[in-house]
XYZ file of C-alpha atoms in Angstrom:
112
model
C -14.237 6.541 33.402
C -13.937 10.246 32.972
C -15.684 11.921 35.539
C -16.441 15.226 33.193
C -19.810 16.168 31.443
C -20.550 17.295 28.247
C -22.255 20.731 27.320
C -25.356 18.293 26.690
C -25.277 16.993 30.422
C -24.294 13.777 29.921
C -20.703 12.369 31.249
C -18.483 12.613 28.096
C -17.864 8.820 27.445
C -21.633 8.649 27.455
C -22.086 11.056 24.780
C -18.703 9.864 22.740
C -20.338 6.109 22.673
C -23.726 7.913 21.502
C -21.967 9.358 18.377
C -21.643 5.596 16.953
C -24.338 3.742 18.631
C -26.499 5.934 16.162
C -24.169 5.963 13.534
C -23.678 9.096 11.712
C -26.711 10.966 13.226
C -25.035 10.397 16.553
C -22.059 12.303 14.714
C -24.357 14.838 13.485
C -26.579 15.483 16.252
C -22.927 15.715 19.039
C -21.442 17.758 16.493
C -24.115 19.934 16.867
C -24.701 20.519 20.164
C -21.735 20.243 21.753
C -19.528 23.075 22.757
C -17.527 22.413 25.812
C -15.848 18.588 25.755
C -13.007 17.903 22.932
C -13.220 13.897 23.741
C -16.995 14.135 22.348
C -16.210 16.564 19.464
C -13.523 14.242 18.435
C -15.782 10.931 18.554
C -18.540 12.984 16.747
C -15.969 13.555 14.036
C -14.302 10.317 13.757
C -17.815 9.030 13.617
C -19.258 11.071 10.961
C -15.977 10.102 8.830
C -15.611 6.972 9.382
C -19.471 5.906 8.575
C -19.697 8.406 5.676
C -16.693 6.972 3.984
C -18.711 3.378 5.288
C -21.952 4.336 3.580
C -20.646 5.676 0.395
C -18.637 2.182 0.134
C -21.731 0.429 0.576
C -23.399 2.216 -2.253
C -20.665 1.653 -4.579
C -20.267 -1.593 -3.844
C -23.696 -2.505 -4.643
C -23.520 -0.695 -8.070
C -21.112 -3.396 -8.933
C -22.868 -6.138 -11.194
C -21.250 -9.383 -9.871
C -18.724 -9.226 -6.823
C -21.146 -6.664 -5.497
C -23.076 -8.655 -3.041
C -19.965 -9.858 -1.512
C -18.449 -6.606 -1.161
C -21.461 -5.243 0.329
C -21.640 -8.202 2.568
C -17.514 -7.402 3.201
C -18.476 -3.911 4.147
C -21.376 -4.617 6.742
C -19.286 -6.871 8.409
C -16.258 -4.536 9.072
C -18.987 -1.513 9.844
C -20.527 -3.992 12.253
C -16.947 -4.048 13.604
C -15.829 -0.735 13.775
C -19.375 -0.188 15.499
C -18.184 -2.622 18.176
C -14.873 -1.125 18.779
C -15.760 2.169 18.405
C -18.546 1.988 21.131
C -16.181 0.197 23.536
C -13.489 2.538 23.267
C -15.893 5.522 23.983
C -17.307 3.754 26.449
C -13.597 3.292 28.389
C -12.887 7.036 27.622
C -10.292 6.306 25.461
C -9.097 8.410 22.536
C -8.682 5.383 20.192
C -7.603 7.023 16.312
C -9.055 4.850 13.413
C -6.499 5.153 10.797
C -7.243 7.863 8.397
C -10.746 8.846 9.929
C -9.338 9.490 12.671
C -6.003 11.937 11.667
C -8.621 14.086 9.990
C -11.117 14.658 13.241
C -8.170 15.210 15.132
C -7.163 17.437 12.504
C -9.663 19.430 12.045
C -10.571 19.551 15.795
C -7.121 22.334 16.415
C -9.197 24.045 13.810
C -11.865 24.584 16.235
């Protein structure tokens, strides 16, 4: 466990597993506030990504007329997942990269 803190107060794999135990407005709200640890800026990103791209699936999928149901079915179960994993890793401190989701946070956090 990482013994530093967050701008927010909290010890940074707390706030990292916060960004998907609320997923997306954990994202949001870390993104937000924080302004000191790169671990939780990261997660916050990865989060945001990974359930956006999650949620807009869902919609889509239930659009469709007849393998919809199953797809949206498909698509809880691997957000329910990625929830899990997610959270645990966070939770260990560990900088675990989903596969695209997580090129782009890391991306885009040497932009900040």
């Amino acid at each position: 466990m990482s013994p530093f803190r967050s701008s927010v107060g909290l010890p940074d794999y707390i706030a990292a597993a916060l960004c998907y135990l609320f997923p997306f407005a954990g994202g949001i709200v870390f993104l937000a506030l924080e302004k000191r640890s790169r671990f939780v800026l990261f997660h916050s990103l990865q989060s945001l990504l990974a359930y956006g791209a999650l949620m807009v699936g869902h919609v889509l999928a239930g659009l469709l007329p007849f393998i919809g149901p199953l797809l949206v079915a498909l698509i809880f179960l691997i957000s329910f997942g990625v929830w899990l994993l997610m959270t645990y890793h966070a939770l260990r401190g560990s900088w675990y990269k989903l596969p695209w989701a997580g090129d782009i946070a890391e991306r885009q956090l040497r932009r900040l």
